[in-house]
PDB file of C-alpha atoms in Angstrom:
ATOM      1  CA  MET A   1       0.000   0.000   0.000  1.00  0.00           C
ATOM      2  CA  LEU A   2       1.286   3.462  -0.878  1.00  0.00           C
ATOM      3  CA  ILE A   3       1.935   6.011   1.866  1.00  0.00           C
ATOM      4  CA  ARG A   4      -0.822   8.253   0.474  1.00  0.00           C
ATOM      5  CA  GLU A   5      -3.299   5.375   0.722  1.00  0.00           C
ATOM      6  CA  ARG A   6      -2.205   4.578   4.273  1.00  0.00           C
ATOM      7  CA  LEU A   7      -2.590   8.214   5.304  1.00  0.00           C
ATOM      8  CA  GLU A   8      -6.039   8.365   3.745  1.00  0.00           C
ATOM      9  CA  ASN A   9      -7.261   5.221   5.493  1.00  0.00           C
ATOM     10  CA  PHE A  10      -5.645   5.367   8.943  1.00  0.00           C
ATOM     11  CA  ASP A  11      -7.773   6.359  11.947  1.00  0.00           C
ATOM     12  CA  PHE A  12      -5.951   9.458  13.242  1.00  0.00           C
ATOM     13  CA  SER A  13      -6.862  11.780  16.096  1.00  0.00           C
ATOM     14  CA  ASN A  14      -8.445  15.134  15.214  1.00  0.00           C
ATOM     15  CA  SER A  15      -5.176  17.082  15.421  1.00  0.00           C
ATOM     16  CA  GLU A  16      -3.322  14.415  13.466  1.00  0.00           C
ATOM     17  CA  GLN A  17      -6.009  14.365  10.801  1.00  0.00           C
ATOM     18  CA  LYS A  18      -5.626  18.127  10.296  1.00  0.00           C
ATOM     19  CA  ILE A  19      -1.962  17.627   9.415  1.00  0.00           C
ATOM     20  CA  VAL A  20      -2.651  14.604   7.221  1.00  0.00           C
ATOM     21  CA  THR A  21      -5.324  16.500   5.275  1.00  0.00           C
ATOM     22  CA  TYR A  22      -2.927  19.424   4.896  1.00  0.00           C
ATOM     23  CA  ILE A  23      -0.004  17.414   3.501  1.00  0.00           C
ATOM     24  CA  LEU A  24      -2.284  15.444   1.174  1.00  0.00           C
ATOM     25  CA  GLU A  25      -3.557  18.745  -0.219  1.00  0.00           C
ATOM     26  CA  LYS A  26      -0.170  20.468  -0.422  1.00  0.00           C
ATOM     27  CA  LYS A  27       1.676  17.408  -1.763  1.00  0.00           C
ATOM     28  CA  ALA A  28       5.185  18.316  -2.985  1.00  0.00           C
ATOM     29  CA  ALA A  29       4.802  21.840  -1.586  1.00  0.00           C
ATOM     30  CA  ILE A  30       5.730  20.543   1.883  1.00  0.00           C
ATOM     31  CA  GLN A  31       9.271  19.795   0.689  1.00  0.00           C
ATOM     32  CA  GLU A  32      10.688  23.120   1.918  1.00  0.00           C
ATOM     33  CA  MET A  33       8.458  23.365   4.991  1.00  0.00           C
ATOM     34  CA  THR A  34       9.716  22.669   8.509  1.00  0.00           C
ATOM     35  CA  THR A  35       7.713  20.799  11.144  1.00  0.00           C
ATOM     36  CA  LYS A  36       7.112  24.137  12.863  1.00  0.00           C
ATOM     37  CA  GLU A  37       5.715  25.706   9.684  1.00  0.00           C
ATOM     38  CA  ILE A  38       3.375  22.769   9.043  1.00  0.00           C
ATOM     39  CA  ALA A  39       2.254  22.794  12.676  1.00  0.00           C
ATOM     40  CA  GLU A  40       1.539  26.523  12.549  1.00  0.00           C
ATOM     41  CA  ALA A  41      -0.386  26.160   9.292  1.00  0.00           C
ATOM     42  CA  THR A  42      -2.602  23.474  10.845  1.00  0.00           C
ATOM     43  CA  TYR A  43      -2.827  24.969  14.368  1.00  0.00           C
ATOM     44  CA  THR A  44      -1.179  21.893  15.837  1.00  0.00           C
ATOM     45  CA  SER A  45       2.259  21.109  17.290  1.00  0.00           C
ATOM     46  CA  PRO A  46       5.478  19.683  15.784  1.00  0.00           C
ATOM     47  CA  SER A  47       5.231  16.666  18.083  1.00  0.00           C
ATOM     48  CA  THR A  48       1.995  15.713  16.318  1.00  0.00           C
ATOM     49  CA  LEU A  49       3.935  15.222  13.074  1.00  0.00           C
ATOM     50  CA  VAL A  50       6.283  12.854  14.855  1.00  0.00           C
ATOM     51  CA  ARG A  51       3.338  10.850  16.201  1.00  0.00           C
ATOM     52  CA  ILE A  52       1.932  10.525  12.680  1.00  0.00           C
ATOM     53  CA  ALA A  53       5.310   9.255  11.435  1.00  0.00           C
ATOM     54  CA  HIS A  54       5.468   6.651  14.189  1.00  0.00           C
ATOM     55  CA  LYS A  55       1.953   5.451  13.390  1.00  0.00           C
ATOM     56  CA  MET A  56       3.081   5.019   9.776  1.00  0.00           C
ATOM     57  CA  ASN A  57       6.034   2.902  11.043  1.00  0.00           C
ATOM     58  CA  PHE A  58       8.682   5.543  10.312  1.00  0.00           C
ATOM     59  CA  SER A  59      11.393   6.473  12.813  1.00  0.00           C
ATOM     60  CA  GLY A  60      10.587  10.175  12.512  1.00  0.00           C
ATOM     61  CA  TRP A  61       8.902  12.883  10.473  1.00  0.00           C
ATOM     62  CA  SER A  62      11.914  13.392   8.176  1.00  0.00           C
ATOM     63  CA  ASP A  63      11.828   9.753   7.018  1.00  0.00           C
ATOM     64  CA  LEU A  64       8.075   9.895   6.377  1.00  0.00           C
ATOM     65  CA  LYS A  65       8.439  13.182   4.512  1.00  0.00           C
ATOM     66  CA  VAL A  66      11.179  11.825   2.230  1.00  0.00           C
ATOM     67  CA  ALA A  67       9.170   8.683   1.414  1.00  0.00           C
ATOM     68  CA  PHE A  68       5.990  10.696   0.796  1.00  0.00           C
ATOM     69  CA  LEU A  69       7.773  13.131  -1.515  1.00  0.00           C
ATOM     70  CA  LYS A  70       9.264  10.259  -3.535  1.00  0.00           C
ATOM     71  CA  GLU A  71       5.768   8.959  -4.189  1.00  0.00           C
ATOM     72  CA  GLU A  72       4.606  12.438  -5.161  1.00  0.00           C
ATOM     73  CA  TYR A  73       7.552  12.779  -7.540  1.00  0.00           C
ATOM     74  CA  LEU A  74       6.572   9.615  -9.378  1.00  0.00           C
ATOM     75  CA  GLN A  75       2.926  10.648  -9.573  1.00  0.00           C
ATOM     76  CA  LYS A  76       3.862  14.098 -10.841  1.00  0.00           C
ATOM     77  CA  HIS A  77       6.315  12.828 -13.448  1.00  0.00           C
ATOM     78  CA  PHE A  78       4.150  10.159 -14.993  1.00  0.00           C
ATOM     79  CA  SER A  79       3.875  10.977 -18.676  1.00  0.00           C
ATOM     80  CA  GLU A  80       0.784  10.634 -20.789  1.00  0.00           C
ATOM     81  CA  ILE A  81       1.931   7.116 -21.637  1.00  0.00           C
ATOM     82  CA  ASN A  82      -0.058   4.564 -19.674  1.00  0.00           C
ATOM     83  CA  ALA A  83       2.355   1.928 -18.358  1.00  0.00           C
ATOM     84  CA  ASN A  84      -0.400  -0.696 -18.536  1.00  0.00           C
ATOM     85  CA  LEU A  85      -1.670   0.214 -22.019  1.00  0.00           C
ATOM     86  CA  PRO A  86       1.205   2.167 -23.581  1.00  0.00           C
ATOM     87  CA  PHE A  87      -0.195   1.926 -27.107  1.00  0.00           C
ATOM     88  CA  GLN A  88      -3.604   1.623 -28.711  1.00  0.00           C
ATOM     89  CA  ARG A  89      -4.997  -0.520 -31.502  1.00  0.00           C
ATOM     90  CA  ASN A  90      -4.801   2.324 -34.055  1.00  0.00           C
ATOM     91  CA  ASP A  91      -1.186   3.311 -33.341  1.00  0.00           C
ATOM     92  CA  THR A  92       1.282   2.946 -36.188  1.00  0.00           C
ATOM     93  CA  ILE A  93       4.269   0.663 -35.724  1.00  0.00           C
ATOM     94  CA  MET A  94       6.592   3.681 -35.376  1.00  0.00           C
ATOM     95  CA  SER A  95       4.279   5.250 -32.818  1.00  0.00           C
ATOM     96  CA  ILE A  96       4.390   2.003 -30.830  1.00  0.00           C
ATOM     97  CA  ALA A  97       8.192   1.987 -31.060  1.00  0.00           C
ATOM     98  CA  SER A  98       8.366   5.572 -29.789  1.00  0.00           C
ATOM     99  CA  LYS A  99       5.974   4.995 -26.896  1.00  0.00           C
ATOM    100  CA  ILE A 100       7.725   1.859 -25.657  1.00  0.00           C
ATOM    101  CA  ALA A 101      11.056   3.678 -25.781  1.00  0.00           C
ATOM    102  CA  ALA A 102       9.638   6.617 -23.804  1.00  0.00           C
ATOM    103  CA  LEU A 103       8.038   4.337 -21.229  1.00  0.00           C
ATOM    104  CA  GLU A 104      11.212   2.356 -20.617  1.00  0.00           C
ATOM    105  CA  LYS A 105      13.354   5.502 -20.367  1.00  0.00           C
ATOM    106  CA  GLU A 106      10.964   7.026 -17.848  1.00  0.00           C
ATOM    107  CA  SER A 107      10.890   3.818 -15.808  1.00  0.00           C
ATOM    108  CA  ILE A 108      14.669   3.929 -15.520  1.00  0.00           C
ATOM    109  CA  ASP A 109      14.588   7.617 -14.587  1.00  0.00           C
ATOM    110  CA  ASP A 110      11.936   6.890 -11.951  1.00  0.00           C
ATOM    111  CA  THR A 111      14.042   4.103 -10.481  1.00  0.00           C
ATOM    112  CA  LEU A 112      17.154   6.265 -10.428  1.00  0.00           C
ATOM    113  CA  SER A 113      15.241   8.924  -8.483  1.00  0.00           C
ATOM    114  CA  LEU A 114      14.377   6.297  -5.861  1.00  0.00           C
ATOM    115  CA  ILE A 115      17.954   5.157  -5.276  1.00  0.00           C
ATOM    116  CA  THR A 116      19.669   6.599  -2.216  1.00  0.00           C
ATOM    117  CA  HIS A 117      23.406   6.454  -1.641  1.00  0.00           C
ATOM    118  CA  ASP A 118      23.056   4.705   1.718  1.00  0.00           C
ATOM    119  CA  ASP A 119      20.682   2.006   0.466  1.00  0.00           C
ATOM    120  CA  LEU A 120      22.810   1.276  -2.583  1.00  0.00           C
ATOM    121  CA  GLN A 121      26.002   1.254  -0.539  1.00  0.00           C
ATOM    122  CA  ASN A 122      24.400  -1.102   1.962  1.00  0.00           C
ATOM    123  CA  ALA A 123      23.338  -3.506  -0.797  1.00  0.00           C
ATOM    124  CA  VAL A 124      26.776  -3.457  -2.431  1.00  0.00           C
ATOM    125  CA  GLN A 125      28.531  -4.137   0.869  1.00  0.00           C
ATOM    126  CA  ILE A 126      26.177  -7.005   1.686  1.00  0.00           C
ATOM    127  CA  ILE A 127      27.027  -8.661  -1.642  1.00  0.00           C
ATOM    128  CA  ARG A 128      30.744  -7.892  -1.312  1.00  0.00           C
ATOM    129  CA  LYS A 129      31.006  -9.505   2.125  1.00  0.00           C
ATOM    130  CA  SER A 130      29.050 -12.633   1.152  1.00  0.00           C
ATOM    131  CA  SER A 131      30.515 -15.872  -0.175  1.00  0.00           C
ATOM    132  CA  TYR A 132      27.748 -16.016  -2.771  1.00  0.00           C
ATOM    133  CA  THR A 133      24.327 -14.561  -3.548  1.00  0.00           C
ATOM    134  CA  SER A 134      21.069 -16.479  -3.797  1.00  0.00           C
ATOM    135  CA  LEU A 135      18.524 -14.750  -6.015  1.00  0.00           C
ATOM    136  CA  PHE A 136      14.821 -15.495  -5.622  1.00  0.00           C
ATOM    137  CA  ALA A 137      12.071 -14.426  -8.016  1.00  0.00           C
ATOM    138  CA  VAL A 138       9.092 -15.915  -9.830  1.00  0.00           C
ATOM    139  CA  SER A 139       7.563 -15.784 -13.307  1.00  0.00           C
ATOM    140  CA  ASN A 140       9.075 -13.276 -15.756  1.00  0.00           C
ATOM    141  CA  ASN A 141      11.142 -11.678 -12.982  1.00  0.00           C
ATOM    142  CA  LEU A 142      12.965 -14.984 -12.704  1.00  0.00           C
ATOM    143  CA  LEU A 143      13.831 -14.846 -16.407  1.00  0.00           C
ATOM    144  CA  ILE A 144      15.206 -11.312 -16.444  1.00  0.00           C
ATOM    145  CA  THR A 145      17.480 -11.899 -13.438  1.00  0.00           C
ATOM    146  CA  GLN A 146      19.569 -14.400 -15.386  1.00  0.00           C
ATOM    147  CA  GLU A 147      21.579 -11.656 -17.103  1.00  0.00           C
ATOM    148  CA  PHE A 148      22.692 -10.465 -13.653  1.00  0.00           C
ATOM    149  CA  GLN A 149      23.836 -13.985 -12.816  1.00  0.00           C
ATOM    150  CA  HIS A 150      25.680 -14.187 -16.139  1.00  0.00           C
ATOM    151  CA  ASN A 151      27.490 -10.861 -15.679  1.00  0.00           C
ATOM    152  CA  MET A 152      28.484 -11.656 -12.099  1.00  0.00           C
ATOM    153  CA  SER A 153      29.880 -15.029 -13.131  1.00  0.00           C
ATOM    154  CA  ARG A 154      32.204 -13.300 -15.603  1.00  0.00           C
ATOM    155  CA  ILE A 155      33.971 -11.572 -12.689  1.00  0.00           C
ATOM    156  CA  LYS A 156      33.985 -14.736 -10.544  1.00  0.00           C
ATOM    157  CA  LYS A 157      31.040 -13.708  -8.368  1.00  0.00           C
ATOM    158  CA  ARG A 158      28.723 -16.598  -7.642  1.00  0.00           C
ATOM    159  CA  VAL A 159      24.978 -16.013  -7.986  1.00  0.00           C
ATOM    160  CA  GLU A 160      22.584 -18.914  -7.586  1.00  0.00           C
ATOM    161  CA  ILE A 161      19.079 -18.664  -9.039  1.00  0.00           C
ATOM    162  CA  CYS A 162      16.444 -21.164  -8.028  1.00  0.00           C
ATOM    163  CA  SER A 163      14.513 -21.911 -11.216  1.00  0.00           C
ATOM    164  CA  LEU A 164      12.115 -24.384  -9.583  1.00  0.00           C
ATOM    165  CA  GLN A 165       9.534 -22.457  -7.608  1.00  0.00           C
ATOM    166  CA  GLY A 166       8.786 -25.376  -5.316  1.00  0.00           C
ATOM    167  CA  GLU A 167      12.458 -25.581  -4.319  1.00  0.00           C
ATOM    168  CA  THR A 168      12.883 -22.028  -3.048  1.00  0.00           C
ATOM    169  CA  ILE A 169      12.073 -22.946   0.550  1.00  0.00           C
ATOM    170  CA  PHE A 170      14.614 -25.780   0.527  1.00  0.00           C
ATOM    171  CA  LYS A 171      17.251 -23.495  -0.992  1.00  0.00           C
ATOM    172  CA  ALA A 172      16.614 -20.846   1.658  1.00  0.00           C
ATOM    173  CA  HIS A 173      16.734 -23.415   4.464  1.00  0.00           C
ATOM    174  CA  LEU A 174      20.020 -24.885   3.179  1.00  0.00           C
ATOM    175  CA  ALA A 175      21.687 -21.563   2.329  1.00  0.00           C
ATOM    176  CA  ASP A 176      25.123 -21.062   3.815  1.00  0.00           C
ATOM    177  CA  PRO A 177      25.214 -18.480   6.643  1.00  0.00           C
ATOM    178  CA  SER A 178      28.038 -16.687   4.823  1.00  0.00           C
ATOM    179  CA  SER A 179      25.798 -15.982   1.815  1.00  0.00           C
ATOM    180  CA  CYS A 180      23.272 -13.232   1.128  1.00  0.00           C
ATOM    181  CA  ALA A 181      19.973 -13.149  -0.764  1.00  0.00           C
ATOM    182  CA  ILE A 182      18.249 -10.891  -3.264  1.00  0.00           C
ATOM    183  CA  ILE A 183      14.455 -11.056  -3.443  1.00  0.00           C
ATOM    184  CA  VAL A 184      12.823  -9.569  -6.547  1.00  0.00           C
ATOM    185  CA  SER A 185       9.107  -8.988  -6.048  1.00  0.00           C
ATOM    186  CA  TYR A 186       7.149  -6.184  -7.711  1.00  0.00           C
ATOM    187  CA  SER A 187       4.078  -6.631  -5.500  1.00  0.00           C
ATOM    188  CA  GLY A 188       6.035  -7.467  -2.360  1.00  0.00           C
ATOM    189  CA  GLU A 189       3.258  -9.879  -1.456  1.00  0.00           C
ATOM    190  CA  THR A 190       4.226 -13.068  -3.318  1.00  0.00           C
ATOM    191  CA  SER A 191       3.541 -15.803  -0.761  1.00  0.00           C
ATOM    192  CA  ILE A 192       6.307 -18.206  -1.770  1.00  0.00           C
ATOM    193  CA  LEU A 193       8.916 -15.417  -1.687  1.00  0.00           C
ATOM    194  CA  ASN A 194       7.826 -14.078   1.692  1.00  0.00           C
ATOM    195  CA  GLU A 195       7.868 -17.587   3.102  1.00  0.00           C
ATOM    196  CA  THR A 196      11.361 -17.936   1.641  1.00  0.00           C
ATOM    197  CA  ILE A 197      12.427 -14.772   3.462  1.00  0.00           C
ATOM    198  CA  GLN A 198      11.331 -16.251   6.781  1.00  0.00           C
ATOM    199  CA  TYR A 199      13.673 -19.206   6.297  1.00  0.00           C
ATOM    200  CA  LEU A 200      16.497 -16.900   5.213  1.00  0.00           C
ATOM    201  CA  LYS A 201      16.016 -14.775   8.317  1.00  0.00           C
ATOM    202  CA  ALA A 202      16.049 -17.884  10.484  1.00  0.00           C
ATOM    203  CA  ASN A 203      19.515 -18.587   9.031  1.00  0.00           C
ATOM    204  CA  LYS A 204      20.515 -14.954   9.694  1.00  0.00           C
ATOM    205  CA  ILE A 205      21.188 -14.359   6.003  1.00  0.00           C
ATOM    206  CA  PRO A 206      21.185 -10.668   4.900  1.00  0.00           C
ATOM    207  CA  ILE A 207      18.335  -9.934   2.507  1.00  0.00           C
ATOM    208  CA  ILE A 208      18.190  -7.296  -0.229  1.00  0.00           C
ATOM    209  CA  ALA A 209      14.693  -6.625  -1.566  1.00  0.00           C
ATOM    210  CA  ILE A 210      13.885  -5.139  -4.968  1.00  0.00           C
ATOM    211  CA  THR A 211      10.252  -4.086  -4.825  1.00  0.00           C
ATOM    212  CA  ASN A 212       7.660  -1.321  -5.292  1.00  0.00           C
ATOM    213  CA  ILE A 213       7.570   2.067  -3.573  1.00  0.00           C
ATOM    214  CA  GLY A 214       4.769   1.200  -1.161  1.00  0.00           C
ATOM    215  CA  ASP A 215       4.695  -0.521   2.196  1.00  0.00           C
ATOM    216  CA  ASN A 216       4.691  -4.286   1.654  1.00  0.00           C
ATOM    217  CA  THR A 217       5.596  -7.517   3.424  1.00  0.00           C
ATOM    218  CA  THR A 218       8.799  -8.157   1.469  1.00  0.00           C
ATOM    219  CA  ALA A 219      10.143  -4.669   2.207  1.00  0.00           C
ATOM    220  CA  ARG A 220       9.326  -4.918   5.910  1.00  0.00           C
ATOM    221  CA  MET A 221      11.237  -8.197   6.299  1.00  0.00           C
ATOM    222  CA  ALA A 222      14.313  -7.253   4.245  1.00  0.00           C
ATOM    223  CA  ASP A 223      17.548  -5.818   5.622  1.00  0.00           C
ATOM    224  CA  CYS A 224      18.003  -3.504   2.642  1.00  0.00           C
ATOM    225  CA  VAL A 225      15.312  -2.270   0.241  1.00  0.00           C
ATOM    226  CA  LEU A 226      15.846  -0.938  -3.278  1.00  0.00           C
ATOM    227  CA  ARG A 227      12.705   0.574  -4.801  1.00  0.00           C
ATOM    228  CA  ILE A 228      11.697   0.447  -8.453  1.00  0.00           C
ATOM    229  CA  SER A 229       9.367   2.493 -10.611  1.00  0.00           C
ATOM    230  CA  THR A 230       5.810   1.621  -9.643  1.00  0.00           C
ATOM    231  CA  ARG A 231       3.410   2.278 -12.508  1.00  0.00           C
ATOM    232  CA  GLU A 232       1.811  -1.006 -13.458  1.00  0.00           C
ATOM    233  CA  LYS A 233      -1.265  -2.832 -12.260  1.00  0.00           C
ATOM    234  CA  LEU A 234      -0.837  -6.429 -11.218  1.00  0.00           C
ATOM    235  CA  TYR A 235      -2.833  -7.930 -14.098  1.00  0.00           C
ATOM    236  CA  SER A 236      -4.505  -5.317 -16.332  1.00  0.00           C
ATOM    237  CA  LYS A 237      -1.673  -4.636 -18.734  1.00  0.00           C
ATOM    238  CA  ILE A 238      -0.233  -5.557 -22.122  1.00  0.00           C
ATOM    239  CA  ALA A 239       3.119  -6.586 -20.624  1.00  0.00           C
ATOM    240  CA  THR A 240       5.530  -5.746 -17.823  1.00  0.00           C
ATOM    241  CA  PHE A 241       7.503  -3.242 -19.904  1.00  0.00           C
ATOM    242  CA  SER A 242       8.007  -0.694 -17.123  1.00  0.00           C
ATOM    243  CA  THR A 243       8.749  -3.142 -14.324  1.00  0.00           C
ATOM    244  CA  ASP A 244      11.154  -5.211 -16.428  1.00  0.00           C
ATOM    245  CA  SER A 245      13.129  -2.113 -17.432  1.00  0.00           C
ATOM    246  CA  ALA A 246      13.332  -0.969 -13.813  1.00  0.00           C
ATOM    247  CA  ILE A 247      14.490  -4.349 -12.478  1.00  0.00           C
ATOM    248  CA  VAL A 248      17.070  -4.867 -15.228  1.00  0.00           C
ATOM    249  CA  TYR A 249      18.408  -1.353 -14.642  1.00  0.00           C
ATOM    250  CA  LEU A 250      18.716  -1.851 -10.897  1.00  0.00           C
ATOM    251  CA  LEU A 251      20.465  -5.208 -11.293  1.00  0.00           C
ATOM    252  CA  ASP A 252      22.810  -3.609 -13.837  1.00  0.00           C
ATOM    253  CA  VAL A 253      23.593  -0.915 -11.265  1.00  0.00           C
ATOM    254  CA  LEU A 254      24.356  -3.527  -8.603  1.00  0.00           C
ATOM    255  CA  TYR A 255      26.623  -5.467 -10.979  1.00  0.00           C
ATOM    256  CA  SER A 256      28.417  -2.285 -12.037  1.00  0.00           C
ATOM    257  CA  CYS A 257      29.008  -1.221  -8.429  1.00  0.00           C
ATOM    258  CA  ILE A 258      30.419  -4.653  -7.582  1.00  0.00           C
ATOM    259  CA  PHE A 259      32.573  -4.484 -10.732  1.00  0.00           C
ATOM    260  CA  ALA A 260      33.887  -1.058  -9.695  1.00  0.00           C
ATOM    261  CA  LEU A 261      35.126  -2.366  -6.338  1.00  0.00           C
ATOM    262  CA  ASP A 262      38.066  -3.897  -8.217  1.00  0.00           C
ATOM    263  CA  TYR A 263      37.697  -2.144 -11.541  1.00  0.00           C
ATOM    264  CA  ASP A 264      41.080  -2.766 -13.172  1.00  0.00           C
ATOM    265  CA  ALA A 265      41.274  -6.446 -12.230  1.00  0.00           C
ATOM    266  CA  ASN A 266      37.682  -7.129 -13.277  1.00  0.00           C
ATOM    267  CA  LEU A 267      38.099  -5.305 -16.581  1.00  0.00           C
ATOM    268  CA  GLN A 268      41.275  -7.215 -17.355  1.00  0.00           C
ATOM    269  CA  LEU A 269      39.582 -10.487 -16.406  1.00  0.00           C
ATOM    270  CA  ARG A 270      36.623  -9.897 -18.696  1.00  0.00           C
ATOM    271  CA  ILE A 271      38.734  -8.792 -21.636  1.00  0.00           C
ATOM    272  CA  SER A 272      41.383 -11.486 -21.350  1.00  0.00           C
ATOM    273  CA  THR A 273      38.832 -14.260 -20.860  1.00  0.00           C
ATOM    274  CA  SER A 274      36.662 -13.154 -23.760  1.00  0.00           C
ATOM    275  CA  LYS A 275      39.682 -12.598 -25.991  1.00  0.00           C
ATOM    276  CA  MET A 276      40.913 -16.116 -25.351  1.00  0.00           C
ATOM    277  CA  ILE A 277      37.583 -17.949 -25.565  1.00  0.00           C
ATOM    278  CA  GLU A 278      35.976 -15.859 -28.311  1.00  0.00           C
ATOM    279  CA  ALA A 279      39.077 -15.454 -30.457  1.00  0.00           C
ATOM    280  CA  GLY A 280      37.222 -16.528 -33.590  1.00  0.00           C
ATOM    281  CA  ARG A 281      34.662 -13.717 -33.497  1.00  0.00           C
ATOM    282  CA  SER A 282      34.931 -11.079 -36.194  1.00  0.00           C
ATOM    283  CA  SER A 283      32.885  -8.410 -37.909  1.00  0.00           C
ATOM    284  CA  THR A 284      32.823  -6.431 -41.140  1.00  0.00           C
ATOM    285  CA  VAL A 285      31.483  -3.374 -39.254  1.00  0.00           C
ATOM    286  CA  ASP A 286      34.335  -1.080 -38.223  1.00  0.00           C
ATOM    287  CA  ILE A 287      32.604   0.341 -35.164  1.00  0.00           C
ATOM    288  CA  ILE A 288      32.465  -3.037 -33.410  1.00  0.00           C
ATOM    289  CA  LYS A 289      35.821  -4.405 -34.554  1.00  0.00           C
ATOM    290  CA  GLU A 290      38.440  -4.963 -31.895  1.00  0.00           C
ATOM    291  CA  GLU A 291      41.652  -2.948 -32.340  1.00  0.00           C
ATOM    292  CA  ASP A 292      43.823  -6.022 -32.911  1.00  0.00           C
ATOM    293  CA  HIS A 293      41.507  -7.039 -35.791  1.00  0.00           C
ATOM    294  CA  ALA A 294      40.953  -3.602 -37.265  1.00  0.00           C
ATOM    295  CA  SER A 295      43.892  -3.733 -39.655  1.00  0.00           C
ATOM    296  CA  ARG A 296      43.204  -7.253 -40.915  1.00  0.00           C
TER     297      ARG A 296
END
């Protein structure tokens, strides 16, 4: 559930409700306002804002404000392209191509706006300190995570993906305590994944969640949460264009940050390995030719 929805549906006291109504009306305008200014505008007290934050399960008003403003940013920056129905039956093929490109670009921009330095650093350090990473996802999310596994393997970083949904619980139960886990769940309410998290937590395995911007079970149980663009309905859509782009982007960011921890060695490893194993590859297109083949 989004923060706005939680604020609209929670049973607040009269003074708390005045503030909630105010911030829901002002939206992004509260960004530059202090607790004192909001309290004065609503004839309440700054401590009331803190109480609201605690009722929303935030440590303080600042954390609630940041999360609320992130949601407002996404709502404000949604384009006219509907993430669920990005094109219509009468669109030309070039119009479809343009709309899909715009949607995927915006989904990446949305996801970038949701990344914080501390969350990303936390995720990178969890992976760095772990002997290997177990990645759990279902359906199409499971398919698109395989590129992350592939890239990580090329720099000798082990990522295990459980491709059999019925085996995820066993894999979580048998996971080595030195490992970590990544859970990819757009809804954050996939039963098999949340049950998997419980077994991971029992083994004291650090958990990184990739999920939507709202409050959900997966996010609450994870040690580190990375949010993705949240535009799509669960079922009423042509495809998961927006979500797929956001997840792939975020996994690419994680891989790149891990790569950068030992940039020179990893770059040399990738180049030397590919050069040796793929020595027979060639091209007639100059732009993609390797330098040692360019003069041949």
